[in-house]
Short mmCIF file of C-alpha atoms in Angstrom, two decimals:
data_model
loop_
_atom_site.label_atom_id
_atom_site.label_comp_id
_atom_site.label_asym_id
_atom_site.label_seq_id
_atom_site.Cartn_x
_atom_site.Cartn_y
_atom_site.Cartn_z
CA UNK A 1167 23.62 15.96 41.02
CA UNK A 1168 26.97 14.64 39.78
CA UNK A 1169 26.26 11.20 38.37
CA UNK A 1170 29.97 10.41 38.28
CA UNK A 1171 30.11 10.46 42.09
CA UNK A 1172 27.62 7.68 42.82
CA UNK A 1173 26.39 4.30 41.59
CA UNK A 1174 23.57 4.30 39.08
CA UNK A 1175 20.40 2.24 39.11
CA UNK A 1176 20.18 -1.52 38.62
CA UNK A 1177 19.64 -3.43 35.40
CA UNK A 1178 15.95 -3.87 34.57
CA UNK A 1179 13.93 -6.62 32.93
CA UNK A 1180 12.17 -4.25 30.53
CA UNK A 1181 13.56 -0.82 29.79
CA UNK A 1182 11.71 2.46 29.79
CA UNK A 1183 12.65 5.82 28.31
CA UNK A 1184 14.14 8.61 30.39
CA UNK A 1185 11.57 10.31 32.62
CA UNK A 1186 12.66 13.55 30.93
CA UNK A 1187 11.26 12.31 27.59
CA UNK A 1188 7.52 12.93 27.39
CA UNK A 1189 6.73 12.70 23.68
CA UNK A 1190 3.26 11.20 23.36
CA UNK A 1191 0.51 10.32 20.94
CA UNK A 1192 -2.25 12.91 20.71
CA UNK A 1193 -5.33 10.97 21.78
CA UNK A 1194 -8.80 11.81 20.54
CA UNK A 1195 -7.80 14.92 18.55
CA UNK A 1196 -11.37 15.57 17.38
CA UNK A 1197 -12.88 15.50 20.85
CA UNK A 1198 -14.98 12.49 19.95
CA UNK A 1199 -13.98 9.44 22.01
CA UNK A 1200 -16.08 7.17 19.76
CA UNK A 1201 -13.69 7.76 16.87
CA UNK A 1202 -10.87 6.12 18.89
CA UNK A 1203 -7.75 7.48 17.29
CA UNK A 1204 -4.39 8.85 18.34
CA UNK A 1205 -1.74 10.66 16.33
CA UNK A 1206 2.01 10.09 16.08
CA UNK A 1207 4.26 12.96 17.29
CA UNK A 1208 6.25 13.18 14.03
CA UNK A 1209 7.87 16.41 15.25
CA UNK A 1210 9.71 14.50 17.99
CA UNK A 1211 11.00 11.55 15.96
CA UNK A 1212 14.35 10.80 14.34
CA UNK A 1213 15.25 8.48 11.50
CA UNK A 1214 12.43 6.54 9.86
CA UNK A 1215 11.16 4.11 12.50
CA UNK A 1216 8.22 5.08 14.69
CA UNK A 1217 8.62 3.68 18.21
CA UNK A 1218 5.88 1.06 18.61
CA UNK A 1219 4.32 2.90 21.53
CA UNK A 1220 3.97 6.03 19.39
CA UNK A 1221 2.50 4.37 16.26
CA UNK A 1222 -0.80 6.06 15.41
CA UNK A 1223 -4.04 4.31 16.26
CA UNK A 1224 -7.40 4.12 14.58
CA UNK A 1225 -9.82 1.53 15.89
CA UNK A 1226 -13.39 0.72 14.87
CA UNK A 1227 -14.47 -1.00 18.08
CA UNK A 1228 -11.65 -0.32 20.52
CA UNK A 1229 -8.63 -2.49 21.32
CA UNK A 1230 -9.49 -6.11 22.12
CA UNK A 1231 -7.41 -7.96 24.69
CA UNK A 1232 -6.57 -11.25 23.02
CA UNK A 1233 -4.93 -14.29 24.61
CA UNK A 1234 -2.44 -15.47 21.98
CA UNK A 1235 -2.78 -19.14 22.86
CA UNK A 1236 -6.51 -18.98 22.14
CA UNK A 1237 -6.21 -16.97 18.93
CA UNK A 1238 -6.74 -18.71 15.56
CA UNK A 1239 -6.45 -17.69 11.94
CA UNK A 1240 -8.95 -19.43 9.67
CA UNK A 1241 -8.17 -19.57 5.95
CA UNK A 1242 -11.04 -20.89 3.83
CA UNK A 1243 -13.40 -20.18 0.97
CA UNK A 1244 -12.25 -20.85 -2.61
CA UNK A 1245 -9.39 -23.10 -1.56
CA UNK A 1246 -8.95 -26.84 -1.86
CA UNK A 1247 -7.55 -27.26 1.65
CA UNK A 1248 -9.02 -24.94 4.28
CA UNK A 1249 -6.63 -24.36 7.18
CA UNK A 1250 -6.78 -23.13 10.72
CA UNK A 1251 -3.54 -21.83 12.24
CA UNK A 1252 -2.40 -21.09 15.75
CA UNK A 1253 -0.08 -18.13 16.30
CA UNK A 1254 2.73 -20.62 16.86
CA UNK A 1255 1.95 -22.22 13.47
CA UNK A 1256 2.22 -18.83 11.80
CA UNK A 1257 5.55 -18.10 13.48
CA UNK A 1258 6.98 -21.39 12.15
CA UNK A 1259 6.60 -20.37 8.51
CA UNK A 1260 9.62 -18.79 6.78
CA UNK A 1261 9.60 -15.22 8.07
CA UNK A 1262 10.01 -11.97 6.20
CA UNK A 1263 11.05 -8.68 7.79
CA UNK A 1264 10.44 -5.41 5.97
CA UNK A 1265 10.12 -1.73 6.78
CA UNK A 1266 6.80 -0.28 5.68
CA UNK A 1267 4.80 2.81 6.50
CA UNK A 1268 1.13 2.57 7.37
CA UNK A 1269 -0.93 5.68 6.71
CA UNK A 1270 -4.61 6.11 7.41
CA UNK A 1271 -6.28 7.41 4.25
CA UNK A 1272 -7.95 10.00 6.49
CA UNK A 1273 -4.57 11.55 7.32
CA UNK A 1274 -4.89 15.27 6.69
CA UNK A 1275 -8.61 15.05 5.88
CA UNK A 1276 -9.30 18.30 7.71
CA UNK A 1277 -6.58 20.15 5.76
CA UNK A 1278 -8.39 19.70 2.44
CA UNK A 1279 -9.63 23.27 2.07
CA UNK A 1280 -7.22 25.15 4.28
CA UNK A 1281 -4.95 24.96 7.32
CA UNK A 1282 -6.61 23.54 10.45
CA UNK A 1283 -4.09 21.56 12.51
CA UNK A 1284 -1.47 23.52 14.39
CA UNK A 1285 1.34 20.97 14.62
CA UNK A 1286 2.64 18.32 12.22
CA UNK A 1287 1.24 15.80 14.69
CA UNK A 1288 -2.24 17.18 14.02
CA UNK A 1289 -1.80 17.57 10.26
CA UNK A 1290 0.14 14.37 9.46
CA UNK A 1291 0.11 12.18 12.60
CA UNK A 1292 -1.91 9.34 11.02
CA UNK A 1293 1.22 7.90 9.40
CA UNK A 1294 3.84 5.76 11.10
CA UNK A 1295 6.59 3.42 9.98
CA UNK A 1296 7.83 0.18 11.46
CA UNK A 1297 9.91 -2.87 10.81
CA UNK A 1298 7.31 -5.61 10.43
CA UNK A 1299 7.95 -9.34 10.67
CA UNK A 1300 5.55 -11.98 9.50
CA UNK A 1301 4.80 -14.65 6.94
CA UNK A 1302 4.08 -13.68 3.34
CA UNK A 1303 0.40 -14.37 2.78
CA UNK A 1304 1.29 -16.24 -0.42
CA UNK A 1305 2.84 -18.98 1.75
CA UNK A 1306 -0.43 -19.44 3.64
CA UNK A 1307 -2.43 -19.40 0.41
CA UNK A 1308 0.02 -21.97 -0.97
CA UNK A 1309 -0.79 -24.26 1.96
CA UNK A 1310 -4.51 -23.93 1.27
CA UNK A 1311 -4.23 -24.35 -2.53
CA UNK A 1312 -6.30 -21.66 -4.21
CA UNK A 1313 -9.23 -22.97 -6.23
CA UNK A 1314 -10.42 -21.73 -9.65
CA UNK A 1315 -12.44 -18.52 -9.57
CA UNK A 1316 -10.56 -17.02 -6.64
CA UNK A 1317 -10.06 -13.28 -7.12
CA UNK A 1318 -10.32 -11.52 -3.74
CA UNK A 1319 -9.64 -12.30 -0.09
CA UNK A 1320 -11.96 -11.07 2.65
CA UNK A 1321 -9.90 -10.25 5.76
CA UNK A 1322 -11.67 -10.05 9.10
CA UNK A 1323 -10.52 -8.92 12.53
CA UNK A 1324 -11.34 -10.29 15.98
CA UNK A 1325 -12.38 -6.89 17.33
CA UNK A 1326 -15.89 -5.86 18.32
CA UNK A 1327 -16.57 -4.67 14.75
CA UNK A 1328 -15.15 -7.87 13.23
CA UNK A 1329 -13.67 -5.25 10.90
CA UNK A 1330 -13.68 -6.55 7.34
CA UNK A 1331 -12.07 -5.56 4.05
CA UNK A 1332 -11.76 -7.23 0.65
CA UNK A 1333 -8.21 -7.42 -0.72
CA UNK A 1334 -7.46 -8.27 -4.37
CA UNK A 1335 -5.84 -11.70 -4.67
CA UNK A 1336 -3.02 -10.30 -6.84
CA UNK A 1337 -1.89 -8.05 -4.00
CA UNK A 1338 -2.16 -10.96 -1.54
CA UNK A 1339 0.15 -13.01 -3.75
CA UNK A 1340 2.55 -10.07 -4.10
CA UNK A 1341 3.75 -8.40 -0.91
CA UNK A 1342 1.04 -8.78 1.76
CA UNK A 1343 2.22 -10.12 5.12
CA UNK A 1344 0.45 -11.73 8.02
CA UNK A 1345 2.55 -9.89 10.60
CA UNK A 1346 3.13 -10.82 14.23
CA UNK A 1347 6.04 -8.59 15.15
CA UNK A 1348 6.78 -4.89 15.01
CA UNK A 1349 10.20 -3.40 15.60
CA UNK A 1350 11.62 -6.64 16.93
CA UNK A 1351 8.92 -7.53 19.45
CA UNK A 1352 5.44 -8.99 19.22
CA UNK A 1353 2.80 -6.53 18.00
CA UNK A 1354 1.34 -4.14 20.53
CA UNK A 1355 -2.33 -4.79 21.35
CA UNK A 1356 -3.34 -1.56 19.62
CA UNK A 1357 -1.48 -2.69 16.49
CA UNK A 1358 -3.34 -5.96 16.17
CA UNK A 1359 -1.77 -8.38 18.64
CA UNK A 1360 -1.21 -11.19 18.00
CA UNK A 1361 -1.74 -11.13 14.18
CA UNK A 1362 -2.48 -8.44 11.64
CA UNK A 1363 -2.60 -8.09 7.92
CA UNK A 1364 0.06 -5.77 6.50
CA UNK A 1365 -0.82 -4.49 3.03
CA UNK A 1366 2.19 -2.40 1.97
CA UNK A 1367 1.57 1.06 0.53
CA UNK A 1368 -2.21 0.87 0.74
CA UNK A 1369 -4.60 2.80 2.96
CA UNK A 1370 -4.15 1.74 6.57
CA UNK A 1371 -7.69 0.46 7.09
CA UNK A 1372 -7.08 -2.53 4.83
CA UNK A 1373 -4.21 -3.77 7.03
CA UNK A 1374 -6.79 -5.52 9.20
CA UNK A 1375 -5.71 -5.85 12.83
CA UNK A 1376 -6.39 -8.78 15.18
CA UNK A 1377 -6.70 -10.86 12.03
CA UNK A 1378 -8.73 -14.02 12.62
CA UNK A 1379 -10.11 -14.97 9.23
CA UNK A 1380 -9.19 -14.91 5.55
CA UNK A 1381 -11.88 -16.04 3.15
CA UNK A 1382 -10.91 -16.47 -0.49
CA UNK A 1383 -13.82 -15.32 -2.67
CA UNK A 1384 -14.65 -14.50 -6.28
CA UNK A 1385 -15.49 -10.82 -5.91
CA UNK A 1386 -15.20 -7.94 -3.41
CA UNK A 1387 -17.73 -8.40 -0.62
CA UNK A 1388 -18.75 -4.72 -0.55
CA UNK A 1389 -18.21 -4.43 3.18
CA UNK A 1390 -19.21 -1.30 5.05
CA UNK A 1391 -15.58 -0.11 5.16
CA UNK A 1392 -15.23 -0.29 1.38
CA UNK A 1393 -18.59 1.25 0.45
CA UNK A 1394 -19.99 3.58 3.12
CA UNK A 1395 -16.46 4.51 4.25
CA UNK A 1396 -13.06 4.73 2.54
CA UNK A 1397 -14.58 5.65 -0.81
CA UNK A 1398 -13.91 8.99 -2.49
CA UNK A 1399 -16.98 11.04 -3.39
CA UNK A 1400 -16.40 13.26 -6.43
CA UNK A 1401 -18.06 16.62 -7.18
CA UNK A 1402 -20.41 15.02 -9.75
CA UNK A 1403 -21.85 12.72 -7.09
CA UNK A 1404 -20.05 9.60 -8.27
CA UNK A 1405 -17.65 7.88 -5.90
CA UNK A 1406 -14.34 6.19 -6.51
CA UNK A 1407 -14.05 2.79 -4.91
CA UNK A 1408 -10.99 0.66 -4.11
CA UNK A 1409 -8.62 3.64 -4.29
CA UNK A 1410 -6.17 1.67 -2.21
CA UNK A 1411 -2.78 3.21 -2.95
CA UNK A 1412 -1.44 5.99 -0.76
CA UNK A 1413 0.08 8.62 -3.01
CA UNK A 1414 3.47 10.23 -2.52
CA UNK A 1415 3.58 12.71 0.31
CA UNK A 1416 6.22 14.64 2.21
CA UNK A 1417 6.25 17.01 5.14
CA UNK A 1418 8.85 19.08 6.96
CA UNK A 1419 8.85 17.94 10.57
CA UNK A 1420 11.50 20.46 11.70
CA UNK A 1421 10.84 23.28 11.87
CA UNK A 1422 7.08 22.71 11.84
CA UNK A 1423 3.93 24.11 13.43
CA UNK A 1424 4.35 25.21 17.08
CA UNK A 1425 8.16 25.17 16.81
CA UNK A 1426 10.02 28.41 17.58
CA UNK A 1427 13.43 29.08 16.10
CA UNK A 1428 15.68 30.71 18.73
CA UNK A 1429 17.19 33.15 16.24
CA UNK A 1430 18.70 33.65 12.79
CA UNK A 1431 21.42 31.23 11.69
CA UNK A 1432 21.95 27.67 10.56
CA UNK A 1433 19.17 25.10 10.68
CA UNK A 1434 18.92 21.65 9.19
CA UNK A 1435 15.44 21.32 7.72
CA UNK A 1436 14.27 17.76 8.33
CA UNK A 1437 11.27 15.80 7.25
CA UNK A 1438 9.71 12.60 6.00
CA UNK A 1439 8.57 11.47 2.56
CA UNK A 1440 6.81 8.27 1.55
CA UNK A 1441 4.85 6.70 -1.29
CA UNK A 1442 2.58 3.70 -1.64
CA UNK A 1443 3.88 3.28 -5.19
CA UNK A 1444 7.47 2.50 -4.25
CA UNK A 1445 10.63 4.38 -3.38
CA UNK A 1446 11.03 8.10 -2.97
CA UNK A 1447 13.45 9.36 -5.62
CA UNK A 1448 13.57 13.05 -4.88
CA UNK A 1449 12.58 15.62 -2.27
CA UNK A 1450 12.83 19.35 -2.85
CA UNK A 1451 12.45 22.12 -0.31
CA UNK A 1452 11.58 25.76 -0.84
CA UNK A 1453 12.40 28.33 1.87
CA UNK A 1454 11.13 31.34 -0.08
CA UNK A 1455 7.42 30.63 -0.48
CA UNK A 1456 7.89 28.56 -3.61
CA UNK A 1457 10.04 31.00 -5.62
CA UNK A 1458 12.91 28.50 -5.74
CA UNK A 1459 13.42 24.87 -4.79
CA UNK A 1460 16.55 23.07 -3.65
CA UNK A 1461 17.36 19.38 -3.77
CA UNK A 1462 17.33 17.63 -0.40
CA UNK A 1463 19.57 14.87 0.90
CA UNK A 1464 17.81 11.52 1.22
CA UNK A 1465 19.11 9.81 4.32
CA UNK A 1466 19.44 6.10 3.60
CA UNK A 1467 18.08 3.57 3.59
CA UNK A 1468 15.62 4.64 0.91
CA UNK A 1469 13.14 1.76 0.92
CA UNK A 1470 10.06 0.66 -0.98
CA UNK A 1471 6.78 1.93 0.57
CA UNK A 1472 8.63 3.23 3.58
CA UNK A 1473 9.18 6.53 5.32
CA UNK A 1474 12.31 8.21 3.95
CA UNK A 1475 14.12 10.84 5.97
CA UNK A 1476 15.22 13.95 4.09
CA UNK A 1477 17.18 16.99 5.11
CA UNK A 1478 18.74 20.14 3.71
CA UNK A 1479 20.75 23.05 5.06
CA UNK A 1480 19.14 26.42 5.65
CA UNK A 1481 20.46 29.72 6.89
CA UNK A 1482 17.54 31.66 8.22
CA UNK A 1483 17.98 35.42 7.88
CA UNK A 1484 15.42 36.23 10.54
CA UNK A 1485 12.74 37.34 8.08
CA UNK A 1486 9.23 35.97 7.74
CA UNK A 1487 8.97 33.33 5.04
CA UNK A 1488 7.22 30.10 4.06
CA UNK A 1489 8.95 26.73 3.92
CA UNK A 1490 7.58 23.63 2.20
CA UNK A 1491 8.64 20.30 0.70
CA UNK A 1492 7.55 18.27 -2.28
CA UNK A 1493 8.55 14.74 -3.21
CA UNK A 1494 8.67 12.53 -6.29
CA UNK A 1495 8.47 8.74 -6.26
CA UNK A 1496 9.87 6.11 -8.60
CA UNK A 1497 6.65 6.01 -10.64
CA UNK A 1498 7.39 9.64 -11.59
CA UNK A 1499 4.49 11.00 -9.55
CA UNK A 1500 5.21 14.35 -7.91
CA UNK A 1501 3.33 15.66 -4.90
CA UNK A 1502 1.00 18.52 -5.83
CA UNK A 1503 -0.26 21.65 -4.16
CA UNK A 1504 -3.57 21.91 -2.33
CA UNK A 1505 -4.99 23.95 -5.23
CA UNK A 1506 -3.99 21.30 -7.75
CA UNK A 1507 -5.48 18.57 -5.54
CA UNK A 1508 -8.76 20.47 -5.26
CA UNK A 1509 -8.83 20.97 -9.04
CA UNK A 1510 -8.49 17.21 -9.58
CA UNK A 1511 -10.65 15.92 -6.72
CA UNK A 1512 -13.02 18.75 -5.86
CA UNK A 1513 -13.42 20.72 -2.67
CA UNK A 1514 -15.24 18.14 -0.64
CA UNK A 1515 -12.86 16.90 2.06
CA UNK A 1516 -12.12 13.28 1.40
CA UNK A 1517 -9.66 10.49 1.93
CA UNK A 1518 -6.14 10.42 0.46
CA UNK A 1519 -5.19 14.06 1.11
CA UNK A 1520 -1.54 14.40 0.10
CA UNK A 1521 -0.94 18.03 -0.81
CA UNK A 1522 2.24 19.99 -0.12
CA UNK A 1523 2.38 21.25 3.47
CA UNK A 1524 3.43 24.86 3.99
CA UNK A 1525 4.77 26.21 7.26
CA UNK A 1526 5.05 29.96 7.83
CA UNK A 1527 8.06 31.13 9.81
CA UNK A 1528 7.34 34.57 11.19
CA UNK A 1529 10.00 37.17 12.03
CA UNK A 1530 10.12 35.99 15.65
CA UNK A 1531 10.88 32.41 14.47
CA UNK A 1532 7.47 30.94 15.25
CA UNK A 1533 6.25 28.28 12.82
CA UNK A 1534 2.58 27.89 11.91
CA UNK A 1535 0.37 26.01 9.42
CA UNK A 1536 -0.64 28.12 6.39
CA UNK B 1318 30.42 -20.20 -27.81
CA UNK B 1319 31.40 -22.59 -25.01
CA UNK B 1320 31.00 -19.81 -22.51
CA UNK B 1321 27.53 -19.11 -23.79
CA UNK B 1322 26.64 -22.75 -23.61
CA UNK B 1323 27.89 -23.01 -20.03
CA UNK B 1324 25.87 -19.93 -19.13
CA UNK B 1325 22.80 -21.52 -20.67
CA UNK B 1326 23.30 -24.71 -18.68
CA UNK B 1327 23.84 -22.69 -15.51
CA UNK B 1328 20.58 -20.87 -16.20
CA UNK B 1329 18.74 -24.14 -16.74
CA UNK B 1330 20.12 -25.53 -13.47
CA UNK B 1331 19.14 -22.36 -11.68
CA UNK B 1332 15.62 -22.56 -13.10
CA UNK B 1333 15.35 -26.20 -12.11
CA UNK B 1334 16.41 -25.29 -8.59
CA UNK B 1335 13.81 -22.55 -8.57
CA UNK B 1336 11.09 -24.96 -9.54
CA UNK B 1337 12.13 -27.52 -6.96
CA UNK B 1338 12.34 -24.81 -4.26
CA UNK B 1339 8.83 -23.70 -5.17
CA UNK B 1340 7.60 -27.28 -5.07
CA UNK B 1341 9.10 -27.77 -1.62
CA UNK B 1342 7.68 -24.46 -0.46
CA UNK B 1343 4.19 -25.61 -1.34
CA UNK B 1344 3.94 -27.80 1.70
CA UNK B 1345 5.11 -26.66 5.09
CA UNK B 1346 2.54 -28.98 6.61
CA UNK B 1347 1.57 -26.39 9.21
CA UNK B 1348 -1.91 -25.74 10.52
CA UNK B 1349 -4.85 -28.09 10.79
CA UNK B 1350 -7.93 -28.75 8.71
CA UNK B 1351 -10.82 -26.90 10.36
CA UNK B 1352 -14.06 -28.71 11.04
CA UNK B 1353 -17.04 -27.54 9.02
CA UNK B 1354 -18.63 -26.46 12.33
CA UNK B 1355 -15.63 -24.26 13.11
CA UNK B 1356 -15.90 -22.63 9.69
CA UNK B 1357 -19.67 -22.17 9.98
CA UNK B 1358 -19.34 -20.51 13.39
CA UNK B 1359 -17.13 -17.76 11.97
CA UNK B 1360 -18.33 -17.51 8.38
CA UNK B 1361 -20.47 -14.40 8.78
CA UNK B 1362 -19.35 -12.41 5.73
CA UNK B 1363 -22.26 -11.72 3.38
CA UNK B 1364 -21.28 -11.03 -0.21
CA UNK B 1365 -23.34 -8.91 -2.62
CA UNK B 1366 -25.08 -12.00 -4.02
CA UNK B 1367 -26.33 -12.82 -0.52
CA UNK B 1368 -25.52 -16.53 -0.88
CA UNK B 1369 -24.37 -16.73 2.75
CA UNK B 1370 -27.51 -15.14 4.24
CA UNK B 1371 -28.91 -17.25 7.08
CA UNK B 1372 -32.43 -18.58 7.50
CA UNK B 1373 -34.82 -16.04 8.91
CA UNK B 1374 -36.85 -13.01 7.92
CA UNK B 1375 -38.10 -9.66 9.14
CA UNK B 1376 -40.22 -6.65 8.30
CA UNK B 1377 -39.94 -2.92 8.95
CA UNK B 1378 -42.77 -3.22 11.44
CA UNK B 1379 -40.80 -5.54 13.69
CA UNK B 1380 -37.63 -3.59 12.99
CA UNK B 1381 -39.11 -0.28 14.15
CA UNK B 1382 -39.45 -1.53 17.73
CA UNK B 1383 -35.96 -2.98 17.73
CA UNK B 1384 -34.55 0.23 16.30
CA UNK B 1385 -36.20 2.26 19.05
CA UNK B 1386 -34.78 -0.07 21.71
CA UNK B 1387 -31.29 -0.70 20.43
CA UNK B 1388 -30.30 1.93 17.87
CA UNK B 1389 -32.16 5.22 18.37
CA UNK B 1390 -29.99 6.32 21.31
CA UNK B 1391 -27.08 6.80 18.91
CA UNK B 1392 -28.68 7.23 15.47
CA UNK B 1393 -31.78 9.24 16.45
CA UNK B 1394 -35.44 8.33 16.57
CA UNK B 1395 -35.80 7.85 12.82
CA UNK B 1396 -32.16 7.33 11.88
CA UNK B 1397 -31.85 10.90 10.64
CA UNK B 1398 -31.10 12.81 13.83
CA UNK B 1399 -27.71 11.41 14.85
CA UNK B 1400 -25.41 12.08 16.66
CA UNK B 1401 -23.79 8.96 15.22
CA UNK B 1402 -23.86 8.25 11.50
CA UNK B 1403 -27.05 9.38 9.82
CA UNK B 1404 -28.69 6.29 8.34
CA UNK B 1405 -31.63 7.64 6.40
CA UNK B 1406 -32.41 10.48 3.99
CA UNK B 1407 -29.89 12.44 1.96
CA UNK B 1408 -30.97 11.18 -1.44
CA UNK B 1409 -30.04 13.58 -4.27
CA UNK B 1410 -27.44 15.36 -2.12
CA UNK B 1411 -24.29 13.58 -3.33
CA UNK B 1412 -23.50 16.12 -6.06
CA UNK B 1413 -24.07 19.12 -3.78
CA UNK B 1414 -21.71 21.02 -1.47
CA UNK B 1415 -23.21 19.25 1.53
CA UNK B 1416 -23.59 15.61 0.60
CA UNK B 1417 -25.35 13.43 3.17
CA UNK B 1418 -24.07 9.88 2.84
CA UNK B 1419 -26.65 7.48 4.23
CA UNK B 1420 -27.74 3.93 3.51
CA UNK B 1421 -30.41 5.29 1.17
CA UNK B 1422 -28.31 7.91 -0.56
CA UNK B 1423 -24.92 6.21 -0.75
CA UNK B 1424 -24.70 2.50 0.07
CA UNK B 1425 -24.59 0.45 -3.15
CA UNK B 1426 -25.69 -2.94 -1.74
CA UNK B 1427 -28.47 -3.87 0.68
CA UNK B 1428 -26.56 -7.00 1.75
CA UNK B 1429 -23.98 -4.73 3.40
CA UNK B 1430 -26.60 -3.59 5.91
CA UNK B 1431 -27.22 -7.14 7.10
CA UNK B 1432 -23.51 -7.96 7.16
CA UNK B 1433 -22.52 -4.86 9.14
CA UNK B 1434 -25.42 -4.79 11.59
CA UNK B 1435 -24.91 -8.45 12.46
CA UNK B 1436 -21.17 -8.18 13.02
CA UNK B 1437 -20.76 -4.75 14.55
CA UNK B 1438 -24.03 -3.52 16.06
CA UNK B 1439 -25.36 -2.50 18.51
CA UNK B 1440 -22.21 -0.72 19.63
CA UNK B 1441 -22.26 -1.97 23.20
CA UNK B 1442 -23.23 -5.55 22.31
CA UNK B 1443 -21.89 -6.33 18.83
CA UNK B 1444 -22.79 -9.72 17.41
CA UNK B 1445 -25.71 -10.16 19.83
CA UNK B 1446 -28.61 -9.93 17.37
CA UNK B 1447 -30.36 -13.06 16.09
CA UNK B 1448 -30.85 -13.40 12.32
CA UNK B 1449 -34.55 -12.49 12.54
CA UNK B 1450 -33.63 -9.31 14.41
CA UNK B 1451 -30.97 -8.39 11.83
CA UNK B 1452 -33.46 -8.99 9.01
CA UNK B 1453 -36.04 -6.83 10.78
CA UNK B 1454 -33.58 -3.98 11.36
CA UNK B 1455 -32.40 -4.23 7.76
CA UNK B 1456 -36.02 -4.02 6.61
CA UNK B 1457 -36.62 -1.01 8.86
CA UNK B 1458 -33.56 0.81 7.50
CA UNK B 1459 -34.61 0.12 3.90
CA UNK B 1460 -38.16 1.29 4.69
CA UNK B 1461 -36.87 4.41 6.49
CA UNK B 1462 -35.04 5.26 3.26
CA UNK B 1463 -38.13 4.76 1.11
CA UNK B 1464 -36.62 1.75 -0.66
CA UNK B 1465 -39.16 -0.94 0.37
CA UNK B 1466 -42.73 -1.00 1.61
CA UNK B 1467 -43.63 -1.29 5.30
CA UNK B 1468 -44.88 -4.84 4.88
CA UNK B 1469 -42.12 -6.15 2.60
CA UNK B 1470 -40.61 -9.33 3.98
CA UNK B 1471 -36.83 -9.24 3.94
CA UNK B 1472 -35.09 -12.61 3.91
CA UNK B 1473 -32.22 -14.39 2.22
CA UNK B 1474 -34.05 -14.43 -1.10
CA UNK B 1475 -35.43 -10.88 -1.18
CA UNK B 1476 -32.54 -8.91 0.33
CA UNK B 1477 -30.06 -9.42 -2.54
CA UNK B 1478 -32.81 -8.39 -4.98
CA UNK B 1479 -33.20 -4.94 -3.40
CA UNK B 1480 -31.84 -2.35 -5.82
CA UNK B 1481 -30.21 0.43 -3.84
CA UNK B 1482 -30.69 3.99 -5.22
CA UNK B 1483 -26.91 4.54 -5.52
CA UNK B 1484 -26.13 1.06 -6.85
CA UNK B 1485 -24.46 2.47 -9.94
CA UNK B 1486 -22.85 5.46 -8.24
CA UNK B 1487 -19.46 3.85 -7.73
CA UNK B 1488 -16.60 3.59 -10.17
CA UNK B 1489 -13.52 1.49 -9.65
CA UNK B 1490 -10.86 3.97 -10.61
CA UNK B 1491 -7.55 5.10 -9.23
CA UNK B 1492 -7.56 8.38 -7.41
CA UNK B 1493 -5.68 10.90 -9.61
#
């Protein structure tokens, strides 16, 4: 069909991608519908922004359908002036727009002791990155006037689990947002419509979706999601609690598991790096199973607590090899190997897996997780 | 010298502006004052001191029936069989290769049981249990883990006093 010989379709009220584009989230990767999760197809994405419809999901009681006009955010507890806000109230505050990644601390959990997932979507698909717009929580706390003794804020969702986490007040007064928009439009229902907490750089679970209540308190409330779950059990039987920060991590997204290189020649290795401690300062790639490392290009913008796109040139000789990336963030932390991670944390699969990802390229050009 | 002085004045002006901007920013006059009834209706979070626990009470005896009716289909007849999270047993397994993290082996605070069961359970009807039912289920789960006696009455006074076996098993430390 020669599209230059006929009129095209009409303008539309809401655009949709080309029917030829079929990239999709991987829903229910563990075969357990009760775990309600879906993974971002990192292998298909460009730049640093995850399209909103491809942002990973992890729900604790499904996706509630909320009417925005009926939704309220209650702010109370150790404050002098408790407040209740409508969504329109929240949108009237001075707005802030920032790019941040959100990563589930369970991302890569199954990779702890060896390769399991086949594609980068399966190994790393519980991270996504968006432009978020909202009101800094410190503005809302300023309206309510924090009272003496305040030290934590309990954030609660309007989902069927009324999902609850305790957030240190210092972080709330630093960079936490009450977000209502993602990538220029109102949040998607599965991302917390109409309001969510956005806690930059920290494990995704604490960015409570469908946010309906903030209670200022004097201590963490030891909710189920910060005791029974999202704690890191160590080999000696003790458990680390409130390990909020997501550590620096990088992964090559092209070529990655399930890709097949058509033949020897030039390839641009591409990938993503991010850190909950700030900016990525350096990414290195090895194409010879770790014998040597080369400096990658960081494609700007390089932002605080945000996915950063990296790339480097590679001429593949057509021989089997292993490619991998490692990143360093502005705190000086450098991503470690799986062996080093196991030495520090033990061999029990846990949250916050961030080891170097290795992809084998075999002589036929097929990439696989090793 | 003059230059330095001017710079100092400029800095003082800038600081004064900062302060006045902050003062202005303190009141956007948005949002309303909630009624105490509106707060009470939503204020279900129970902290580790249990100060927010509602009136009511329950025992493992009453909780056993409720558990059989509303919980066993997911958690198993005694809370140990699954398929969904195992709730009982597992004590002394945390330092082994196959740790079993249950209420009795892992959870540091008994108040968390009440808080979570009331807000999130049962799965198909979250938030539907009355306080007496939540107390009874909490008592049953503590009894099933060998933490309280069958006849122990669990209420707002006794629940925060329950010392969980793994109460001191958690450390607040950054992950390396």
